mmCIF file of C-alpha atoms in Angstrom:
data_model
loop_
_atom_site.group_PDB
_atom_site.id
_atom_site.type_symbol
_atom_site.label_atom_id
_atom_site.label_comp_id
_atom_site.label_asym_id
_atom_site.label_seq_id
_atom_site.Cartn_x
_atom_site.Cartn_y
_atom_site.Cartn_z
ATOM 1 C CA UNK A 1 -6.479 5.985 -28.726
ATOM 2 C CA UNK A 2 -6.956 3.469 -25.942
ATOM 3 C CA UNK A 3 -7.899 3.834 -22.306
ATOM 4 C CA UNK A 4 -8.771 1.552 -19.416
ATOM 5 C CA UNK A 5 -10.943 2.147 -16.374
ATOM 6 C CA UNK A 6 -10.915 -0.225 -13.440
ATOM 7 C CA UNK A 7 -13.929 0.239 -11.209
ATOM 8 C CA UNK A 8 -12.954 0.138 -7.563
ATOM 9 C CA UNK A 9 -9.448 0.647 -6.275
ATOM 10 C CA UNK A 10 -10.108 -1.876 -3.499
ATOM 11 C CA UNK A 11 -12.304 -4.961 -3.426
ATOM 12 C CA UNK A 12 -12.797 -7.145 -0.374
ATOM 13 C CA UNK A 13 -14.302 -10.646 -0.463
ATOM 14 C CA UNK A 14 -14.560 -13.530 1.945
ATOM 15 C CA UNK A 15 -12.653 -16.726 1.304
ATOM 16 C CA UNK A 16 -14.797 -18.966 -0.912
ATOM 17 C CA UNK A 17 -16.839 -16.091 -2.316
ATOM 18 C CA UNK A 18 -17.025 -14.974 -5.928
ATOM 19 C CA UNK A 19 -14.337 -12.586 -7.104
ATOM 20 C CA UNK A 20 -15.411 -9.934 -9.623
ATOM 21 C CA UNK A 21 -12.993 -7.233 -10.734
ATOM 22 C CA UNK A 22 -14.352 -4.789 -13.268
ATOM 23 C CA UNK A 23 -12.587 -3.355 -16.287
ATOM 24 C CA UNK A 24 -13.958 -1.151 -19.050
ATOM 25 C CA UNK A 25 -11.909 -0.128 -22.026
ATOM 26 C CA UNK A 26 -11.987 2.328 -24.869
ATOM 27 C CA UNK A 27 -10.274 1.612 -28.141
ATOM 28 C CA UNK A 28 -10.502 3.022 -31.650
ATOM 29 C CA UNK A 29 -9.281 -0.275 -33.098
ATOM 30 C CA UNK A 30 -10.061 -3.890 -32.196
ATOM 31 C CA UNK A 31 -8.365 -4.279 -28.837
ATOM 32 C CA UNK A 32 -6.203 -6.875 -27.248
ATOM 33 C CA UNK A 33 -6.944 -7.053 -23.531
ATOM 34 C CA UNK A 34 -4.909 -8.354 -20.633
ATOM 35 C CA UNK A 35 -5.185 -8.989 -16.933
ATOM 36 C CA UNK A 36 -1.968 -8.947 -14.918
ATOM 37 C CA UNK A 37 -1.512 -9.729 -11.227
ATOM 38 C CA UNK A 38 1.061 -8.226 -8.895
ATOM 39 C CA UNK A 39 1.920 -9.875 -5.581
ATOM 40 C CA UNK A 40 3.616 -7.755 -2.899
ATOM 41 C CA UNK A 41 7.131 -6.679 -3.788
ATOM 42 C CA UNK A 42 7.024 -8.426 -7.150
ATOM 43 C CA UNK A 43 6.621 -7.468 -10.773
ATOM 44 C CA UNK A 44 3.483 -8.033 -12.793
ATOM 45 C CA UNK A 45 2.693 -11.426 -14.261
ATOM 46 C CA UNK A 46 0.149 -12.317 -16.894
ATOM 47 C CA UNK A 47 -3.115 -13.900 -15.734
ATOM 48 C CA UNK A 48 -4.833 -14.067 -19.119
ATOM 49 C CA UNK A 49 -5.250 -12.254 -22.403
ATOM 50 C CA UNK A 50 -7.905 -11.772 -25.049
ATOM 51 C CA UNK A 51 -6.730 -11.796 -28.639
ATOM 52 C CA UNK A 52 -10.080 -12.223 -30.457
ATOM 53 C CA UNK A 53 -9.955 -16.026 -30.638
ATOM 54 C CA UNK A 54 -12.691 -16.564 -28.042
ATOM 55 C CA UNK A 55 -14.703 -14.156 -25.936
ATOM 56 C CA UNK A 56 -14.379 -16.220 -22.743
ATOM 57 C CA UNK A 57 -10.761 -16.456 -21.767
ATOM 58 C CA UNK A 58 -9.430 -18.789 -19.112
ATOM 59 C CA UNK A 59 -6.268 -17.956 -17.255
ATOM 60 C CA UNK A 60 -4.099 -19.267 -14.493
ATOM 61 C CA UNK A 61 -5.184 -19.953 -10.912
ATOM 62 C CA UNK A 62 -8.857 -20.427 -11.867
ATOM 63 C CA UNK A 63 -9.436 -16.909 -13.180
ATOM 64 C CA UNK A 64 -11.371 -16.126 -16.316
ATOM 65 C CA UNK A 65 -12.582 -13.037 -18.134
ATOM 66 C CA UNK A 66 -15.244 -12.383 -20.724
ATOM 67 C CA UNK A 67 -14.871 -9.904 -23.548
ATOM 68 C CA UNK A 68 -18.136 -8.038 -24.160
ATOM 69 C CA UNK A 69 -17.830 -5.704 -27.091
ATOM 70 C CA UNK A 70 -21.291 -4.190 -26.648
ATOM 71 C CA UNK A 71 -20.435 -3.211 -23.085
ATOM 72 C CA UNK A 72 -16.728 -2.482 -23.777
ATOM 73 C CA UNK A 73 -15.944 -4.586 -20.750
ATOM 74 C CA UNK A 74 -13.453 -7.276 -19.800
ATOM 75 C CA UNK A 75 -14.306 -8.204 -16.224
ATOM 76 C CA UNK A 76 -12.209 -10.720 -14.304
ATOM 77 C CA UNK A 77 -13.904 -13.430 -12.251
ATOM 78 C CA UNK A 78 -13.089 -16.401 -10.078
ATOM 79 C CA UNK A 79 -15.814 -18.573 -8.565
ATOM 80 C CA UNK A 80 -14.178 -19.100 -5.183
ATOM 81 C CA UNK A 81 -11.570 -16.824 -3.645
ATOM 82 C CA UNK A 82 -8.503 -18.166 -1.865
ATOM 83 C CA UNK A 83 -6.328 -16.315 0.580
ATOM 84 C CA UNK A 84 -3.498 -16.608 -1.922
ATOM 85 C CA UNK A 85 -5.474 -14.472 -4.408
ATOM 86 C CA UNK A 86 -4.843 -11.357 -2.346
ATOM 87 C CA UNK A 87 -2.873 -9.101 -4.684
ATOM 88 C CA UNK A 88 -3.239 -6.134 -6.988
ATOM 89 C CA UNK A 89 -4.785 -6.724 -10.388
ATOM 90 C CA UNK A 90 -4.251 -4.637 -13.490
ATOM 91 C CA UNK A 91 -6.324 -4.554 -16.632
ATOM 92 C CA UNK A 92 -4.514 -3.442 -19.790
ATOM 93 C CA UNK A 93 -5.407 -2.718 -23.396
ATOM 94 C CA UNK A 94 -3.258 -2.771 -26.488
ATOM 95 C CA UNK A 95 -4.521 -1.938 -29.905
ATOM 96 C CA UNK A 96 -2.163 0.109 -31.912
ATOM 97 C CA UNK A 97 1.537 0.383 -32.309
ATOM 98 C CA UNK A 98 3.761 -0.225 -29.374
ATOM 99 C CA UNK A 99 1.791 0.935 -26.479
ATOM 100 C CA UNK A 100 0.003 -1.021 -23.772
ATOM 101 C CA UNK A 101 -2.211 1.084 -21.527
ATOM 102 C CA UNK A 102 -2.620 -0.099 -17.952
ATOM 103 C CA UNK A 103 -5.477 0.637 -15.623
ATOM 104 C CA UNK A 104 -4.887 2.113 -12.175
ATOM 105 C CA UNK A 105 -5.202 -1.282 -10.529
ATOM 106 C CA UNK A 106 -7.588 -2.961 -8.085
ATOM 107 C CA UNK A 107 -6.308 -4.323 -4.824
ATOM 108 C CA UNK A 108 -8.084 -7.523 -3.787
ATOM 109 C CA UNK A 109 -8.393 -8.369 -0.112
ATOM 110 C CA UNK A 110 -9.526 -11.842 0.934
ATOM 111 C CA UNK A 111 -10.974 -12.279 4.424
ATOM 112 C CA UNK A 112 -10.787 -15.561 6.284
ATOM 113 C CA UNK B 1 9.844 -17.105 -14.853
ATOM 114 C CA UNK B 2 11.420 -14.896 -17.480
ATOM 115 C CA UNK B 3 15.026 -14.102 -16.664
ATOM 116 C CA UNK B 4 14.839 -10.419 -15.852
ATOM 117 C CA UNK B 5 16.806 -8.754 -13.084
ATOM 118 C CA UNK B 6 16.860 -5.166 -11.982
ATOM 119 C CA UNK B 7 19.520 -3.393 -9.978
ATOM 120 C CA UNK B 8 19.518 -1.896 -7.527
ATOM 121 C CA UNK B 9 16.304 -3.140 -5.931
ATOM 122 C CA UNK B 10 16.141 -0.195 -3.563
ATOM 123 C CA UNK B 11 17.797 3.200 -3.714
ATOM 124 C CA UNK B 12 17.567 6.388 -1.713
ATOM 125 C CA UNK B 13 19.146 9.469 -3.223
ATOM 126 C CA UNK B 14 19.076 13.218 -2.927
ATOM 127 C CA UNK B 15 17.522 15.775 -5.208
ATOM 128 C CA UNK B 16 19.839 16.811 -8.014
ATOM 129 C CA UNK B 17 21.961 13.676 -8.097
ATOM 130 C CA UNK B 18 22.186 11.430 -11.143
ATOM 131 C CA UNK B 19 20.778 7.925 -10.859
ATOM 132 C CA UNK B 20 21.072 4.926 -13.184
ATOM 133 C CA UNK B 21 18.867 1.871 -12.980
ATOM 134 C CA UNK B 22 19.807 -1.310 -14.784
ATOM 135 C CA UNK B 23 17.656 -3.972 -16.369
ATOM 136 C CA UNK B 24 19.255 -7.227 -17.469
ATOM 137 C CA UNK B 25 17.542 -10.029 -19.375
ATOM 138 C CA UNK B 26 18.664 -13.502 -20.322
ATOM 139 C CA UNK B 27 15.772 -14.238 -22.730
ATOM 140 C CA UNK B 28 17.283 -12.551 -25.799
ATOM 141 C CA UNK B 29 14.026 -10.638 -26.344
ATOM 142 C CA UNK B 30 14.298 -7.747 -28.730
ATOM 143 C CA UNK B 31 11.906 -5.325 -27.030
ATOM 144 C CA UNK B 32 12.486 -3.755 -23.627
ATOM 145 C CA UNK B 33 10.505 -1.191 -21.668
ATOM 146 C CA UNK B 34 10.797 1.019 -18.612
ATOM 147 C CA UNK B 35 7.660 1.842 -16.629
ATOM 148 C CA UNK B 36 7.006 3.708 -13.443
ATOM 149 C CA UNK B 37 4.287 2.675 -11.027
ATOM 150 C CA UNK B 38 2.551 5.226 -8.844
ATOM 151 C CA UNK B 39 -0.583 4.822 -6.712
ATOM 152 C CA UNK B 40 -3.704 5.636 -8.690
ATOM 153 C CA UNK B 41 -1.853 5.697 -12.009
ATOM 154 C CA UNK B 42 -1.091 2.083 -12.704
ATOM 155 C CA UNK B 43 1.970 1.685 -14.899
ATOM 156 C CA UNK B 44 3.102 4.423 -17.240
ATOM 157 C CA UNK B 45 5.620 3.936 -20.011
ATOM 158 C CA UNK B 46 8.796 6.000 -19.748
ATOM 159 C CA UNK B 47 10.904 4.738 -22.656
ATOM 160 C CA UNK B 48 11.155 1.628 -24.746
ATOM 161 C CA UNK B 49 13.707 -0.048 -26.982
ATOM 162 C CA UNK B 50 13.166 -2.011 -30.172
ATOM 163 C CA UNK B 51 16.764 -3.082 -30.615
ATOM 164 C CA UNK B 52 20.350 -2.292 -29.737
ATOM 165 C CA UNK B 53 20.788 1.476 -29.852
ATOM 166 C CA UNK B 54 17.130 1.898 -30.918
ATOM 167 C CA UNK B 55 14.987 3.639 -28.326
ATOM 168 C CA UNK B 56 11.982 5.918 -28.210
ATOM 169 C CA UNK B 57 9.958 7.937 -25.740
ATOM 170 C CA UNK B 58 6.885 6.846 -23.870
ATOM 171 C CA UNK B 59 4.218 8.976 -22.259
ATOM 172 C CA UNK B 60 6.248 10.200 -19.241
ATOM 173 C CA UNK B 61 9.774 10.553 -20.610
ATOM 174 C CA UNK B 62 10.652 14.049 -19.350
ATOM 175 C CA UNK B 63 13.655 13.922 -17.008
ATOM 176 C CA UNK B 64 14.661 10.421 -18.106
ATOM 177 C CA UNK B 65 17.073 9.032 -20.670
ATOM 178 C CA UNK B 66 17.851 5.467 -21.692
ATOM 179 C CA UNK B 67 20.562 3.511 -23.403
ATOM 180 C CA UNK B 68 20.845 0.034 -24.840
ATOM 181 C CA UNK B 69 24.308 -1.006 -25.988
ATOM 182 C CA UNK B 70 23.671 -4.753 -25.739
ATOM 183 C CA UNK B 71 20.564 -6.851 -26.298
ATOM 184 C CA UNK B 72 20.491 -7.931 -22.678
ATOM 185 C CA UNK B 73 20.908 -4.562 -20.941
ATOM 186 C CA UNK B 74 18.625 -1.525 -20.837
ATOM 187 C CA UNK B 75 19.647 1.392 -18.638
ATOM 188 C CA UNK B 76 17.398 4.134 -17.306
ATOM 189 C CA UNK B 77 19.088 7.363 -16.191
ATOM 190 C CA UNK B 78 17.690 10.206 -14.184
ATOM 191 C CA UNK B 79 20.114 13.006 -15.021
ATOM 192 C CA UNK B 80 19.143 15.113 -12.001
ATOM 193 C CA UNK B 81 16.705 13.366 -9.719
ATOM 194 C CA UNK B 82 13.666 15.216 -8.380
ATOM 195 C CA UNK B 83 11.214 14.268 -5.646
ATOM 196 C CA UNK B 84 8.509 13.719 -8.286
ATOM 197 C CA UNK B 85 10.585 10.817 -9.580
ATOM 198 C CA UNK B 86 10.136 8.904 -6.347
ATOM 199 C CA UNK B 87 8.427 5.783 -7.606
ATOM 200 C CA UNK B 88 8.726 2.078 -8.273
ATOM 201 C CA UNK B 89 10.360 1.392 -11.618
ATOM 202 C CA UNK B 90 9.715 -1.752 -13.606
ATOM 203 C CA UNK B 91 11.533 -3.117 -16.578
ATOM 204 C CA UNK B 92 9.659 -5.356 -19.003
ATOM 205 C CA UNK B 93 10.534 -7.355 -22.083
ATOM 206 C CA UNK B 94 8.610 -8.839 -24.968
ATOM 207 C CA UNK B 95 9.570 -11.119 -27.783
ATOM 208 C CA UNK B 96 7.756 -9.408 -30.597
ATOM 209 C CA UNK B 97 6.068 -6.197 -31.512
ATOM 210 C CA UNK B 98 2.607 -7.607 -32.064
ATOM 211 C CA UNK B 99 0.009 -5.970 -29.888
ATOM 212 C CA UNK B 100 -1.077 -9.338 -28.549
ATOM 213 C CA UNK B 101 2.320 -10.097 -27.145
ATOM 214 C CA UNK B 102 2.774 -10.644 -23.433
ATOM 215 C CA UNK B 103 5.167 -8.439 -21.524
ATOM 216 C CA UNK B 104 7.327 -10.023 -18.818
ATOM 217 C CA UNK B 105 8.245 -7.867 -15.879
ATOM 218 C CA UNK B 106 11.244 -7.606 -13.628
ATOM 219 C CA UNK B 107 10.932 -7.401 -9.821
ATOM 220 C CA UNK B 108 11.106 -3.606 -9.710
ATOM 221 C CA UNK B 109 13.343 -0.926 -8.210
ATOM 222 C CA UNK B 110 12.009 1.269 -5.431
ATOM 223 C CA UNK B 111 13.565 4.735 -5.769
ATOM 224 C CA UNK B 112 13.210 7.421 -3.142
ATOM 225 C CA UNK B 113 14.409 10.945 -3.902
ATOM 226 C CA UNK B 114 14.779 13.103 -0.804
#
């Protein structure tokens, strides 16, 4: 069985500051991990995904995430936040059969 | 952007009425999904389809049914809507069944049941 925990339902950063969104997963099989972003009144779109090829995964818009098996984590980072990064971010895990399990989401606020 | 549309985009209905939401894709992807999004719960799978006329239940399927008569269309029906089904509903598609495959999402339907 798989599960995902996103730490912090809301994160607020200043423009130009580091963005760190935390995700921990549980999986009984080697997982595939995803980060999706949702802008207001839109569907989710893929930021990046881990499929075991490399532990540091680079995505769109300057985001990256590192898979750490020992910590069962897949945290999302961006060195410098932009106002346009304000959105809700979802971590997801897939590891068996058909199902992708989504976390509860973290809303990112960016202050000018 | 993947060609996925959902209709209607917004709907207000009354308890006990039937409601059908439509998802239409132009990507010819085999796999289609219906999710609901609620605060604090992320997205939860309602039903999915792995081909025309082939569907199965997700984790929150009670009170919902689906149909897929064509590759491009996946319908979600609430036979008798309840207030607990007030939610935002998303359709998604994927090209393959592999667990590494990306899902592409539609814009969502906001349903309010009074």
